[in-house]
Coordinates of C-alpha atoms in Angstrom, one line a residue:
M1 CA -8.0 -4.1 -10.9
T2 CA -7.6 -0.5 -9.8
I3 CA -4.4 1.4 -9.4
F4 CA -4.6 4.3 -7.0
L5 CA -2.1 7.1 -7.4
I6 CA -2.0 9.3 -4.3
R7 CA 0.3 12.3 -3.9
H8 CA 2.0 12.7 -0.5
G9 CA 0.8 15.3 1.9
R10 CA 2.2 18.8 2.1
T11 CA 5.8 19.5 3.2
L12 CA 7.5 22.7 4.1
A13 CA 9.0 22.7 0.6
N14 CA 5.5 22.7 -0.9
E15 CA 4.5 25.5 1.4
Q16 CA 7.6 27.5 0.6
H17 CA 7.3 26.8 -3.2
L18 CA 10.7 25.1 -3.4
Y19 CA 11.9 22.7 -6.0
C20 CA 11.9 19.4 -4.0
G21 CA 12.4 16.0 -5.6
S22 CA 15.4 14.1 -4.1
T23 CA 15.4 15.7 -0.7
D24 CA 13.9 13.4 1.9
L25 CA 11.5 15.7 3.8
P26 CA 8.8 14.8 6.3
L27 CA 5.3 16.1 6.1
S28 CA 4.7 19.5 7.5
R29 CA 2.5 20.0 10.5
A30 CA -0.2 21.3 8.3
G31 CA 0.3 18.4 5.9
R32 CA -0.2 15.8 8.7
E33 CA -3.3 17.6 10.0
A34 CA -4.9 17.8 6.5
L35 CA -4.4 14.1 6.0
A36 CA -5.6 13.2 9.5
N37 CA -8.8 15.1 8.8
R38 CA -9.6 13.9 5.3
P39 CA -12.3 11.4 4.5
P40 CA -11.0 7.8 4.2
I41 CA -10.1 6.5 0.7
D42 CA -11.8 3.1 0.0
V43 CA -9.3 0.9 -1.8
G44 CA -10.6 -2.5 -0.8
A45 CA -8.0 -5.3 -0.5
A46 CA -4.9 -3.7 -1.9
R47 CA -1.1 -3.9 -2.3
F48 CA 0.6 -0.8 -1.0
I49 CA 3.7 0.8 -2.5
T50 CA 5.6 4.0 -1.8
S51 CA 8.6 5.7 -3.3
G52 CA 10.4 5.1 -0.1
M53 CA 10.7 8.9 0.7
R54 CA 9.7 9.9 4.2
R55 CA 6.8 12.1 3.1
C56 CA 5.3 9.2 1.2
N57 CA 5.7 6.7 4.0
E58 CA 4.1 9.1 6.5
T59 CA 1.2 9.8 4.1
L60 CA 0.6 6.1 3.7
A61 CA 0.5 5.6 7.5
L62 CA -1.8 8.5 8.0
L63 CA -4.2 7.4 5.3
F64 CA -4.2 3.6 5.8
G65 CA -2.6 2.9 9.2
S66 CA 0.1 0.4 9.8
V67 CA -0.1 -1.7 6.6
P68 CA 2.7 -3.7 5.0
Y69 CA 4.1 -1.9 2.0
E70 CA 6.8 -2.2 -0.7
V71 CA 9.3 0.5 -1.7
V72 CA 9.7 1.0 -5.4
R73 CA 12.4 3.7 -5.7
D74 CA 11.6 4.3 -9.4
F75 CA 8.5 6.1 -8.2
R76 CA 10.6 8.9 -6.7
E77 CA 10.2 12.5 -7.8
I78 CA 12.4 14.1 -10.4
D79 CA 15.8 15.1 -9.2
F80 CA 16.2 18.9 -9.5
G81 CA 20.0 18.7 -9.0
A82 CA 21.5 22.1 -8.3
F83 CA 18.1 23.7 -8.0
E84 CA 16.9 21.3 -5.3
M85 CA 15.4 23.1 -2.3
K86 CA 15.5 26.5 -3.9
S87 CA 12.6 28.7 -5.1
Y88 CA 12.1 30.6 -8.3
E89 CA 12.8 33.8 -6.4
M90 CA 16.1 32.4 -5.1
L91 CA 17.2 31.2 -8.6
K92 CA 15.7 33.8 -11.0
D93 CA 19.0 35.7 -11.5
E94 CA 21.2 32.6 -11.9
P95 CA 22.4 32.1 -15.5
A96 CA 22.2 28.3 -15.2
Y97 CA 18.6 28.5 -14.1
Q98 CA 17.6 30.8 -16.8
T99 CA 19.3 28.6 -19.4
W100 CA 17.5 25.6 -18.0
L101 CA 14.1 27.4 -18.2
S102 CA 14.8 28.8 -21.7
R103 CA 15.5 25.3 -23.0
D104 CA 12.9 22.6 -22.6
P105 CA 13.2 21.2 -19.0
E106 CA 11.3 18.2 -20.3
I107 CA 14.3 17.3 -22.4
N108 CA 17.2 19.2 -20.7
P109 CA 18.1 18.3 -17.1
P110 CA 19.1 20.9 -14.5
P111 CA 22.8 20.8 -13.5
G112 CA 23.3 17.6 -11.6
G113 CA 19.7 16.5 -12.0
E114 CA 17.4 14.7 -14.4
S115 CA 15.1 15.8 -17.2
G116 CA 11.4 15.3 -17.3
E117 CA 11.9 12.6 -20.0
Q118 CA 14.4 10.7 -17.9
M119 CA 12.0 10.7 -14.9
T120 CA 9.1 9.7 -17.1
R121 CA 10.9 6.7 -18.6
R122 CA 11.9 5.5 -15.1
V123 CA 8.4 5.9 -13.7
L124 CA 6.6 4.4 -16.7
A125 CA 8.8 1.3 -16.6
A126 CA 7.9 0.8 -13.0
Y127 CA 4.2 1.4 -13.6
M128 CA 4.0 -1.0 -16.6
A129 CA 5.5 -3.7 -14.4
L130 CA 2.6 -3.2 -12.0
E131 CA -0.1 -3.4 -14.7
S132 CA 0.7 -7.1 -15.3
R133 CA -0.5 -7.9 -11.8
K134 CA -4.2 -8.3 -11.3
E135 CA -4.7 -6.7 -7.9
N136 CA -5.7 -3.4 -6.5
T137 CA -2.5 -1.3 -5.9
V138 CA -2.1 1.9 -4.0
I139 CA 1.0 3.9 -4.9
V140 CA 1.8 6.8 -2.6
T141 CA 4.2 8.9 -4.6
H142 CA 4.9 12.5 -5.8
G143 CA 3.0 15.0 -7.9
G144 CA 5.4 14.9 -10.9
V145 CA 5.4 11.1 -10.9
I146 CA 1.6 11.0 -11.0
A147 CA 1.4 13.7 -13.6
A148 CA 3.9 11.8 -15.8
I149 CA 1.8 8.6 -15.6
M150 CA -1.5 10.3 -16.2
A151 CA -0.2 12.3 -19.2
S152 CA 1.2 9.1 -20.7
L153 CA -1.9 7.0 -20.1
F154 CA -4.4 9.7 -21.2
P155 CA -2.9 11.7 -24.0
E156 CA -6.3 12.3 -25.6
E157 CA -7.1 14.7 -22.6
G158 CA -4.5 17.1 -24.0
K159 CA -3.3 18.1 -20.5
N160 CA 0.3 18.9 -19.8
R161 CA 2.2 17.5 -16.8
Y162 CA 1.3 20.5 -14.6
Q163 CA -2.4 20.2 -15.3
W164 CA -2.4 16.5 -14.2
Q165 CA -0.5 17.2 -11.0
P166 CA -2.9 16.6 -8.1
K167 CA -2.9 18.6 -4.9
P168 CA -1.1 17.1 -1.9
G169 CA -3.1 14.1 -0.4
E170 CA -5.1 13.8 -3.6
G171 CA -4.7 11.7 -6.8
Y172 CA -6.4 9.4 -9.3
A173 CA -7.9 5.9 -9.4
I174 CA -7.3 4.1 -12.7
T175 CA -9.4 1.1 -13.7
G176 CA -8.8 -0.2 -17.2
G177 CA -8.7 2.7 -19.6
T178 CA -10.6 5.1 -17.4
Y179 CA -9.8 7.2 -14.3
S180 CA -11.5 9.2 -11.6
A181 CA -10.1 11.9 -9.3
I182 CA -9.5 11.1 -5.6
P183 CA -10.3 14.4 -3.9

């Protein structure tokens, strides 16, 4: 059994360097074009899952066509709360933002949002439920979700969440206790 973790394609929020987790954005024009021009990903016979967010559903359709899929909302990106759809430049002088950055965002949530630990617990519970099934599974999800899963499954790599985060449209294939990158 192989689990494929694929990050959705680019959105305008990615292109503008905005915190975007809970906002349901479509892919950008450049994101759709990049996915349409990428080499196919061979997943064999597989079960398909998305987070239910538009950018993930569109990515699934562009990569795999019109396949049946399930929505598992626990695979949604972290909720950035009051910082959602804002950039560092827009927030850098805000006291609440500086407080959040100066504390550990992994433990402390942004105002009205969730912490990295909260998101990781939610995501890992959903992921572990999938591992009991013995079928190839494709999960089209978000960069932070993929990074949280990879950091938890492969701690010996010594990578932090940001080092595990794949580029839009890329990801990892996990088989047993090993993984390979999906460029």
